[in-house]
Short mmCIF file of N, CA, C and O in Angstrom, two decimals:
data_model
loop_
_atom_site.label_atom_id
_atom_site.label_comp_id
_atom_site.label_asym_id
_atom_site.label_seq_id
_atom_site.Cartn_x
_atom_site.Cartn_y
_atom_site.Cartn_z
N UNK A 10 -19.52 3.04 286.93
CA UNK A 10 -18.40 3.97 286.83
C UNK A 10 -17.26 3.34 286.04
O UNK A 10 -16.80 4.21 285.31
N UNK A 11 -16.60 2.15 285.88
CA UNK A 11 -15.79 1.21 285.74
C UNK A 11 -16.38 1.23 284.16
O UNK A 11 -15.54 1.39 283.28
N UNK A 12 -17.49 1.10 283.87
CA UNK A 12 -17.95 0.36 282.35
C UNK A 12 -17.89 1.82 282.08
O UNK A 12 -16.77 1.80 281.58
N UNK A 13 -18.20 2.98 282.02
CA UNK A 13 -18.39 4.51 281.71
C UNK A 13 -16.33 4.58 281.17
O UNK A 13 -15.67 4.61 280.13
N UNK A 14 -16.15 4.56 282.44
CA UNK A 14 -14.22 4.62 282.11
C UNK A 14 -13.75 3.89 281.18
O UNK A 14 -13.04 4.28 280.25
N UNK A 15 -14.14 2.72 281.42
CA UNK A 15 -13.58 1.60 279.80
C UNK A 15 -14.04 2.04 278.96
O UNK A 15 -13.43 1.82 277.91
N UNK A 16 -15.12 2.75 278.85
CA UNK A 16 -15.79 3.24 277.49
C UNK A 16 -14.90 4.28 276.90
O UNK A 16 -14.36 4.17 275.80
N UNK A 17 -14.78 5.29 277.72
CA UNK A 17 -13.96 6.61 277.12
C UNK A 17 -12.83 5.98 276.94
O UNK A 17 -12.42 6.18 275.79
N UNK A 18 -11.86 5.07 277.79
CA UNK A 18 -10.91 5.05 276.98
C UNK A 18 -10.73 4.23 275.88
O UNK A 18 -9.86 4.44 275.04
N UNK A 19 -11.83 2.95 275.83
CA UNK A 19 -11.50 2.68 274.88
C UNK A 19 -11.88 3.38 273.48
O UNK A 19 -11.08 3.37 272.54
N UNK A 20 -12.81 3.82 273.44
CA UNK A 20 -13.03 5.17 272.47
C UNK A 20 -12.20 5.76 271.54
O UNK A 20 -12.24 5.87 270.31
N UNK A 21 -11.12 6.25 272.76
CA UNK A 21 -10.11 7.19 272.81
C UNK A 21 -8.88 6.45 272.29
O UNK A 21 -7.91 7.03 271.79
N UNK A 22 -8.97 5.43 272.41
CA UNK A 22 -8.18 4.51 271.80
C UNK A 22 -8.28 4.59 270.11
O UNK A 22 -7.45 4.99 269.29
N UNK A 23 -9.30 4.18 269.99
CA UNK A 23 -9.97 3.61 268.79
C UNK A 23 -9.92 5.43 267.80
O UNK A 23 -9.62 5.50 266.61
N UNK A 24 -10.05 5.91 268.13
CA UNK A 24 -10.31 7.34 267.49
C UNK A 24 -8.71 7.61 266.97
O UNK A 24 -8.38 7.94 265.83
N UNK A 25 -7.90 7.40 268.03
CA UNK A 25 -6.24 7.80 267.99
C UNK A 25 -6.12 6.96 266.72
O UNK A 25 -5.62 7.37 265.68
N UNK A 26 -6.63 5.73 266.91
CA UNK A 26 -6.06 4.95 265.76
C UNK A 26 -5.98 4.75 264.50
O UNK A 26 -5.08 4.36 263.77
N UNK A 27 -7.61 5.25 264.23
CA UNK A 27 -8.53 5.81 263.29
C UNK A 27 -7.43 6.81 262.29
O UNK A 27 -6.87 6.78 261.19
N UNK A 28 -7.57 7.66 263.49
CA UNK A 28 -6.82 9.30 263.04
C UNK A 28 -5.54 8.89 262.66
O UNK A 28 -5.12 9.53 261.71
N UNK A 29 -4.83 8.08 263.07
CA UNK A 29 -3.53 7.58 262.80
C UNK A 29 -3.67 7.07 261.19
O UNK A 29 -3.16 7.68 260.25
N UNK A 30 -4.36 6.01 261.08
CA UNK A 30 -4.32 5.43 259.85
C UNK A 30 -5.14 6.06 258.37
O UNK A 30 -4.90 5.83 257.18
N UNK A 31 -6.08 6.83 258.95
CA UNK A 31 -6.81 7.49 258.16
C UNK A 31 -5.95 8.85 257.84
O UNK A 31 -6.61 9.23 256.88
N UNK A 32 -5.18 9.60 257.96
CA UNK A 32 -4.63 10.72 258.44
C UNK A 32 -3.40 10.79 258.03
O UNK A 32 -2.79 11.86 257.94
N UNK A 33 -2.86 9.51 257.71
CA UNK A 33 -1.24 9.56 257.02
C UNK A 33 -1.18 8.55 255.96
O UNK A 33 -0.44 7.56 256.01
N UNK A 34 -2.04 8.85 254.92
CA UNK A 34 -2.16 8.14 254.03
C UNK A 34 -1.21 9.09 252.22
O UNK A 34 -0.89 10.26 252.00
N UNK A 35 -1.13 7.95 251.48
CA UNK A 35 0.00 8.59 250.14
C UNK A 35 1.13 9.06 250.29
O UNK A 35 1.33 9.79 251.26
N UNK A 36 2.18 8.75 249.36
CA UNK A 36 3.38 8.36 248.75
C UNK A 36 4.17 9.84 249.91
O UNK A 36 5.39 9.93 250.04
N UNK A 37 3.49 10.52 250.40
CA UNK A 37 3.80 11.89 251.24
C UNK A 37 3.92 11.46 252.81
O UNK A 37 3.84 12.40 253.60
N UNK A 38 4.11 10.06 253.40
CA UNK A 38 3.73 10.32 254.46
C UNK A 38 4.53 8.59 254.88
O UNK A 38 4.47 7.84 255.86
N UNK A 39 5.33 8.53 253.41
CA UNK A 39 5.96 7.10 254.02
C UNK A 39 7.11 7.04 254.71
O UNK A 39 8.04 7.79 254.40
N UNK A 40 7.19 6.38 255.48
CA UNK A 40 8.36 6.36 256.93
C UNK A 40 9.58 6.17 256.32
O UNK A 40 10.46 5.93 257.15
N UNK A 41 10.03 6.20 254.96
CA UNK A 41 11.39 5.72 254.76
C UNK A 41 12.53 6.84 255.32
O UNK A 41 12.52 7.29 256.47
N UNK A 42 13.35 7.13 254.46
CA UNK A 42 14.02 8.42 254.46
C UNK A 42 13.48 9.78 254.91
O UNK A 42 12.90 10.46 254.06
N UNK A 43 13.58 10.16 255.89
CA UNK A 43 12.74 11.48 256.29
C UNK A 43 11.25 11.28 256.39
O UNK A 43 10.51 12.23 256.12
N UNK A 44 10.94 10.55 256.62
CA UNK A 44 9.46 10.07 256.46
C UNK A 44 9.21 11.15 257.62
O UNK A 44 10.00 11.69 258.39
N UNK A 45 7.43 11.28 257.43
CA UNK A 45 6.84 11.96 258.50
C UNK A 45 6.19 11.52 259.04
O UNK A 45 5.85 10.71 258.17
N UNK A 46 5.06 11.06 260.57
CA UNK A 46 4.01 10.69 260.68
C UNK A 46 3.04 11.52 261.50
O UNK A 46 3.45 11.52 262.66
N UNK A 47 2.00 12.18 261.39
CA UNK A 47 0.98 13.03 262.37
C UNK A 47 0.08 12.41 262.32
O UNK A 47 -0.41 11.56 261.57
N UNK A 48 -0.33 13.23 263.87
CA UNK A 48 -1.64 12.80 264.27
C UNK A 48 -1.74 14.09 264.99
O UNK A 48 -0.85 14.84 265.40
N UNK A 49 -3.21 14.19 265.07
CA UNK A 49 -3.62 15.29 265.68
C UNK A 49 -2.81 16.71 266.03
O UNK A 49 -2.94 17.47 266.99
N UNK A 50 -1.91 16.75 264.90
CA UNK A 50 -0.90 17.85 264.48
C UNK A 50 0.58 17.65 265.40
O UNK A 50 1.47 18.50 265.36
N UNK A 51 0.65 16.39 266.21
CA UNK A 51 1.62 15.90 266.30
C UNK A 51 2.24 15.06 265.31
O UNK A 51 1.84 13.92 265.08
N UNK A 52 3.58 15.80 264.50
CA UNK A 52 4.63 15.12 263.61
C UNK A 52 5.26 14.01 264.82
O UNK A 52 5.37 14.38 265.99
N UNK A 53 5.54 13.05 264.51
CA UNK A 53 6.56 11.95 264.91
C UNK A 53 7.70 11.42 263.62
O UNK A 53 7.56 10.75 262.59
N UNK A 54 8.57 11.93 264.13
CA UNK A 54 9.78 11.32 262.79
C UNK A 54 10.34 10.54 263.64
O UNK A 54 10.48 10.68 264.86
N UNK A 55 10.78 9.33 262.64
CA UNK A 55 11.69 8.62 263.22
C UNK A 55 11.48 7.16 262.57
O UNK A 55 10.95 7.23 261.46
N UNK A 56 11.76 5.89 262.98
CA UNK A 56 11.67 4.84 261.79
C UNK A 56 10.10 4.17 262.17
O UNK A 56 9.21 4.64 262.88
N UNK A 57 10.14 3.04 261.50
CA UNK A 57 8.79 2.09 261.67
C UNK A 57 8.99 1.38 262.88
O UNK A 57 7.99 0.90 263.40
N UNK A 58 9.96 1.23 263.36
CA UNK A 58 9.88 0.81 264.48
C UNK A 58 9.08 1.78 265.75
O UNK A 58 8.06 1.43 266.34
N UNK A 59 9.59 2.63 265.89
CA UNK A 59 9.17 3.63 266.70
C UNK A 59 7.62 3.72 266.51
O UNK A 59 6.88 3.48 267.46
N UNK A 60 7.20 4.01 265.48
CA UNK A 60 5.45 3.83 264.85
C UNK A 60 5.30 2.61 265.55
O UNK A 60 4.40 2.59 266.39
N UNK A 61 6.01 1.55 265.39
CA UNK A 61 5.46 0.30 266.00
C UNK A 61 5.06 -0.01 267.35
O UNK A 61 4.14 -0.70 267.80
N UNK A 62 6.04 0.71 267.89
CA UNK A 62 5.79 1.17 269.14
C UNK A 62 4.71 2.04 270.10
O UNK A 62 4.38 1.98 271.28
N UNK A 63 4.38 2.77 269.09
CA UNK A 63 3.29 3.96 269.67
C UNK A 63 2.33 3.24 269.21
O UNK A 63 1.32 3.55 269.84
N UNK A 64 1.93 1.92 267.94
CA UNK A 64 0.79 1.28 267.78
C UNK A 64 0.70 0.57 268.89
O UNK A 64 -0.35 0.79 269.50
N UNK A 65 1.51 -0.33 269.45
CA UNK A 65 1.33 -1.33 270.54
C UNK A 65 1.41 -0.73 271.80
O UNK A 65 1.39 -1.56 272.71
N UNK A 66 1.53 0.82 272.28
CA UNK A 66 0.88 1.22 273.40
C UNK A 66 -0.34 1.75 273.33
O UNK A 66 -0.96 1.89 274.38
N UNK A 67 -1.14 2.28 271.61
CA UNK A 67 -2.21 2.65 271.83
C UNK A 67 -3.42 1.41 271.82
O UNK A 67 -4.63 1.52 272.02
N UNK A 68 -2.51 0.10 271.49
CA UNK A 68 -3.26 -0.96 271.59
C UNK A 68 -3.60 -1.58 272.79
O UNK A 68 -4.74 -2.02 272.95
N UNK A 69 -2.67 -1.68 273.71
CA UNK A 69 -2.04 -1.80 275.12
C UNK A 69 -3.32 -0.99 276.34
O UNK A 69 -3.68 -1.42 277.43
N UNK A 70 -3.75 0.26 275.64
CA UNK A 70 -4.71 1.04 275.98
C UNK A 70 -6.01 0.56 275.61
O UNK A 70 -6.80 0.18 276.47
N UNK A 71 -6.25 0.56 274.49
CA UNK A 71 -7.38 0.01 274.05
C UNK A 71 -7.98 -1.30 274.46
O UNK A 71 -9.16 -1.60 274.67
N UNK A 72 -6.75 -2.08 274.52
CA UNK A 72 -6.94 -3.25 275.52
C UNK A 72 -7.45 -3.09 276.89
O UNK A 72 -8.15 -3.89 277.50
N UNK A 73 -7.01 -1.97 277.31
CA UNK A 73 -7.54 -1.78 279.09
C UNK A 73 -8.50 -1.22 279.01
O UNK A 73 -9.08 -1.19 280.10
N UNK A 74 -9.07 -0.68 278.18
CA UNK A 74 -10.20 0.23 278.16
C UNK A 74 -11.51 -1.09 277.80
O UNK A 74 -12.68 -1.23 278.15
N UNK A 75 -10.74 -1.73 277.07
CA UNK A 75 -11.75 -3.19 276.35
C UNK A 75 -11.75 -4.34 278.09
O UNK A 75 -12.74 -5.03 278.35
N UNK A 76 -10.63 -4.31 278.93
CA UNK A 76 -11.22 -4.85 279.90
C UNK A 76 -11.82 -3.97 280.78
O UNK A 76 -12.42 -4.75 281.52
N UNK A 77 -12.05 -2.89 281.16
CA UNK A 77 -12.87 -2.31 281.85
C UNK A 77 -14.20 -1.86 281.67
O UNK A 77 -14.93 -1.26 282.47
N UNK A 78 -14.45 -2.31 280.29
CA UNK A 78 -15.97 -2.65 279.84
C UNK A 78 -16.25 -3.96 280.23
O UNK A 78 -17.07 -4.28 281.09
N UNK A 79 -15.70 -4.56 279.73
CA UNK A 79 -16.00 -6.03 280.41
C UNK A 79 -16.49 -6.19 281.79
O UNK A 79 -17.62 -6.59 282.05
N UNK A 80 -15.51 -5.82 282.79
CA UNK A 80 -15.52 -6.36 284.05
C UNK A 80 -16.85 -5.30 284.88
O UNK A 80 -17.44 -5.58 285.93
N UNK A 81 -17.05 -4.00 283.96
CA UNK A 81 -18.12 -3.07 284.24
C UNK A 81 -19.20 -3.71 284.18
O UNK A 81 -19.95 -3.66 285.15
N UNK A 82 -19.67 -4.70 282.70
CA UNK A 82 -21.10 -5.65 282.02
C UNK A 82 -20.59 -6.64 283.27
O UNK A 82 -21.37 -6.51 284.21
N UNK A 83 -19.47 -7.62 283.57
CA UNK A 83 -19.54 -8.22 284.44
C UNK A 83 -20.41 -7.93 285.79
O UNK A 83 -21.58 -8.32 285.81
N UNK A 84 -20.06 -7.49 286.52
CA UNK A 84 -20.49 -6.91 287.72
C UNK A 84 -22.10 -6.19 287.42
O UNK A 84 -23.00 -6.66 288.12
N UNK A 85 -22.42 -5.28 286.60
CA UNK A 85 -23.80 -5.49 286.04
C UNK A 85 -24.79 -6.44 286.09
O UNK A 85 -25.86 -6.45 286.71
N UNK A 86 -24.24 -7.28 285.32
CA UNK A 86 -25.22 -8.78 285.52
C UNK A 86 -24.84 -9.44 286.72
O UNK A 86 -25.61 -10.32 287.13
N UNK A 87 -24.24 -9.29 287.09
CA UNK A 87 -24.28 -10.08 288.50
C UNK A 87 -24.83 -9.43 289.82
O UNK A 87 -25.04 -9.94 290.92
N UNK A 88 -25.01 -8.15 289.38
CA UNK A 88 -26.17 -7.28 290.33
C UNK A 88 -27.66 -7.71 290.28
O UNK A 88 -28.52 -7.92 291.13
N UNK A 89 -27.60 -7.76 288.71
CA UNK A 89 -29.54 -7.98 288.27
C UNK A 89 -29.56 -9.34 288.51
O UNK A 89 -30.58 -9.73 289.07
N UNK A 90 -28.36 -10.53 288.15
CA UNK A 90 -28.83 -11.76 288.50
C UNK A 90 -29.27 -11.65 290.15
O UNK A 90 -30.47 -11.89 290.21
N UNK A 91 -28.88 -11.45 291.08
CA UNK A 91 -28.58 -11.08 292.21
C UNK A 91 -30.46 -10.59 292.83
O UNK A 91 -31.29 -11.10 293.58
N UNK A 92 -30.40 -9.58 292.11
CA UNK A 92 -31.82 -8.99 292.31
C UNK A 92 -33.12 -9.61 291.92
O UNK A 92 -34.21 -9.56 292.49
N UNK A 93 -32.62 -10.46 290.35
CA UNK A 93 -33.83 -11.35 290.47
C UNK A 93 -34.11 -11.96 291.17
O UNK A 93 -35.32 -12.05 291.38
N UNK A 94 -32.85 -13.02 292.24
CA UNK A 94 -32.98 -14.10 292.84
C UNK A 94 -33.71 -13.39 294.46
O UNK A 94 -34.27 -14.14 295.26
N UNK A 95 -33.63 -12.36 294.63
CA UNK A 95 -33.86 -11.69 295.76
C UNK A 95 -35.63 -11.64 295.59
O UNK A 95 -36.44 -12.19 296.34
N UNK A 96 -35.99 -10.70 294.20
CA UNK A 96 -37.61 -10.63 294.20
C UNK A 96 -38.22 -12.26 294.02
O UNK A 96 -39.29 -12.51 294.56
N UNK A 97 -37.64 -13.15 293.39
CA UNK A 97 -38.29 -14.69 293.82
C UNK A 97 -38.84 -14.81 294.67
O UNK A 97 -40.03 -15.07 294.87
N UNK A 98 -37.40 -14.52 295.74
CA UNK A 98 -37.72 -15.21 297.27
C UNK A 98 -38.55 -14.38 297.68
O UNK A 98 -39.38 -14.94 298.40
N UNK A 99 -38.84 -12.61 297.48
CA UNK A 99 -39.70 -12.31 297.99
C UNK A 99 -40.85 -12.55 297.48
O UNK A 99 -41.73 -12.30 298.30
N UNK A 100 -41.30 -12.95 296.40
CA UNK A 100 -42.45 -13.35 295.74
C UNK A 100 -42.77 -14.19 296.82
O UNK A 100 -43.60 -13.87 297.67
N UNK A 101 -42.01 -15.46 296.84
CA UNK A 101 -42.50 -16.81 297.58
C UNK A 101 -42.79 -16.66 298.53
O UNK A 101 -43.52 -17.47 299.10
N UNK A 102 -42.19 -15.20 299.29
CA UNK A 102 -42.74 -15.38 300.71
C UNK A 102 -43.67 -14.42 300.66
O UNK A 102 -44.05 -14.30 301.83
N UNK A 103 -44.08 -13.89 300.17
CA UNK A 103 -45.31 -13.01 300.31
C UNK A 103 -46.58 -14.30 299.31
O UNK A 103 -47.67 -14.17 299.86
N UNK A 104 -46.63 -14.88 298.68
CA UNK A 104 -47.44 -16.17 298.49
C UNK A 104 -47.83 -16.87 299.51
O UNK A 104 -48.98 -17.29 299.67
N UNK A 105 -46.85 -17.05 300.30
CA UNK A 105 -46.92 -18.01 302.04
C UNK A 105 -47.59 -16.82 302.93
O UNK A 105 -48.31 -17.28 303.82
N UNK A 106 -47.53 -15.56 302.90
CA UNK A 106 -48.09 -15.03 304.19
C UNK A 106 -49.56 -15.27 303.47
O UNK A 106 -50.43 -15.70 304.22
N UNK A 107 -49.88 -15.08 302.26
CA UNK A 107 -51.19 -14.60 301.61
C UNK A 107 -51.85 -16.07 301.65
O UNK A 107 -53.06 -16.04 301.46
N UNK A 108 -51.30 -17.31 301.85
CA UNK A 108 -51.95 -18.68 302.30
C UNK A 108 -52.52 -18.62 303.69
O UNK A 108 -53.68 -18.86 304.02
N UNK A 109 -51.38 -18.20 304.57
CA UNK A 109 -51.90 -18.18 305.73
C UNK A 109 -52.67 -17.16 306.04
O UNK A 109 -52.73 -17.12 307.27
N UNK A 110 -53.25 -16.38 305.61
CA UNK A 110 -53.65 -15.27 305.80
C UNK A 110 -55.32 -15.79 305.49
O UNK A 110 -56.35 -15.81 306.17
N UNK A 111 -54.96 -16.18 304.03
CA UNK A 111 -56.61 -17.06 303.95
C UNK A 111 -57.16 -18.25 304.52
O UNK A 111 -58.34 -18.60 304.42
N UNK A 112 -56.30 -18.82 305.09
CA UNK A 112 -56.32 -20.09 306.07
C UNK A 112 -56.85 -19.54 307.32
O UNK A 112 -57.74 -20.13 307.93
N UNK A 113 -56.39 -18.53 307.71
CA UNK A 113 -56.96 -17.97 309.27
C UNK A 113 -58.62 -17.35 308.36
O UNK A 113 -59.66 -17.95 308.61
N UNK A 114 -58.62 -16.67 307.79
CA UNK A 114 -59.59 -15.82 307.61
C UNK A 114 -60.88 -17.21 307.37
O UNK A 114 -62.06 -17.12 307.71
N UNK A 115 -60.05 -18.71 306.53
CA UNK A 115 -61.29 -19.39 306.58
C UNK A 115 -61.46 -19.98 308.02
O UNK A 115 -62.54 -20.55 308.21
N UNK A 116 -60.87 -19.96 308.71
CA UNK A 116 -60.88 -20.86 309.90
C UNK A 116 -61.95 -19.72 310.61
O UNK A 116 -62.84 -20.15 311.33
N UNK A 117 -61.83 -18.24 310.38
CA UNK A 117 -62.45 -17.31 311.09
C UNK A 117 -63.94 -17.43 310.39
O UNK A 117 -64.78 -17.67 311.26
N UNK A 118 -64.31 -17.37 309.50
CA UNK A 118 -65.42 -17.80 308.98
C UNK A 118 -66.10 -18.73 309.59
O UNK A 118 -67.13 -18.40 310.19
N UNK A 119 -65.64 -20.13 309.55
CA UNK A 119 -66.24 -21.00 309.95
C UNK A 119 -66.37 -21.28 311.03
O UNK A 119 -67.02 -22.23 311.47
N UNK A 120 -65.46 -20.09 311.93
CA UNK A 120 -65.82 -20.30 313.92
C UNK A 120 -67.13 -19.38 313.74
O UNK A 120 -67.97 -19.77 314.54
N UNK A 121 -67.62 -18.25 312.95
CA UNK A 121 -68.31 -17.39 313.03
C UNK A 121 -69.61 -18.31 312.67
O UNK A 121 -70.57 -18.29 313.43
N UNK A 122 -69.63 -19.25 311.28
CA UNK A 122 -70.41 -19.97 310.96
C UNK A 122 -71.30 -20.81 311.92
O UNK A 122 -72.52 -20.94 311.86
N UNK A 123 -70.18 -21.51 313.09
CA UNK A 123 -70.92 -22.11 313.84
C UNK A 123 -71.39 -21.58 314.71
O UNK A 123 -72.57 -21.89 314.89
N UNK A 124 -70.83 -20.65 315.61
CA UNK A 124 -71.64 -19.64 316.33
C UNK A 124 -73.00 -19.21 315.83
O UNK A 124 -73.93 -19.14 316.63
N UNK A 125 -73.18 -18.91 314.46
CA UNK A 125 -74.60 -18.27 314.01
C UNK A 125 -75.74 -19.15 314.07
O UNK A 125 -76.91 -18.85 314.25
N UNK A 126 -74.95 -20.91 313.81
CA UNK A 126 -75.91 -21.63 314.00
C UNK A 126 -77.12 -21.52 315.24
O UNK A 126 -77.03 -20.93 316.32
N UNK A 127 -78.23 -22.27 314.74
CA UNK A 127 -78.90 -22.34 315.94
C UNK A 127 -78.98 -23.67 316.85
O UNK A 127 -78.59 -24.76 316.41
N UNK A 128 -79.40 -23.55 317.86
CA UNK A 128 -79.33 -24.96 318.79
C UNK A 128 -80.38 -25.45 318.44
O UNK A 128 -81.44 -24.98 318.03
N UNK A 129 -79.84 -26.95 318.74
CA UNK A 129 -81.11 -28.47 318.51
C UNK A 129 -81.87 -28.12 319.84
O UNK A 129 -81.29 -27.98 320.91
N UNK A 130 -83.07 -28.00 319.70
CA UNK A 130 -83.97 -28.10 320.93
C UNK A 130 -83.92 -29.44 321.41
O UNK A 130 -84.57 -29.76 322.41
#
């Protein structure tokens, strides 16, 4: 759930940003004097600072979205490491019942063996 959520937002990040830089491009769209800036048919006027600002919160985002992938793959592998170490041990112990299991069955054999024998007159 955690790695799914970091995903969309970071996504959502990355797309805003995209659209940002791809989207306000030529001599029509520079921040000086009356400058304009859109995105997704939101105009923002106002200086480069302000732009600077809305870059370093959509980065700020992107960043959280980039640790909640992380800590999502984190916890992931530490489930499957987890699970391998679990089927080992059950390997090993199902190896040990299947020893003893043939250990009785030869011991049962060979009580049967001597029984079948016949007696020394």
């Amino acid at each position: 759930m955690i790695l799914i959520l970091g995903l969309i937002i970071l996504i959502t990040a990355i797309v805003v940003g995209l659209a940002g830089v791809f989207g306000n491009t030529g001599a029509g769209h520079d921040l000086g004097v009356g400058g304009d800036f859109s995105i997704f048919g939101y105009h923002a006027t106002g200086s480069t600072g302000s732009l600077f600002l809305i870059g370093i919160i959509v980065g700020a985002i992107a960043l959280l979205g980039l640790t909640l992938v992380m800590m999502g793959g984190r916890r992931s592998a530490r489930r499957s490491a987890q699970a391998r170490r679990e089927l080992g041990t059950s390997r090993r112990e199902v190896a040990a019942v299947d020893r003893e299991r043939d250990d009785l069955i030869k011991q049962r054999d060979d009580a049967r063996a001597e029984t079948d024998a016949p007696f020394p007159d």
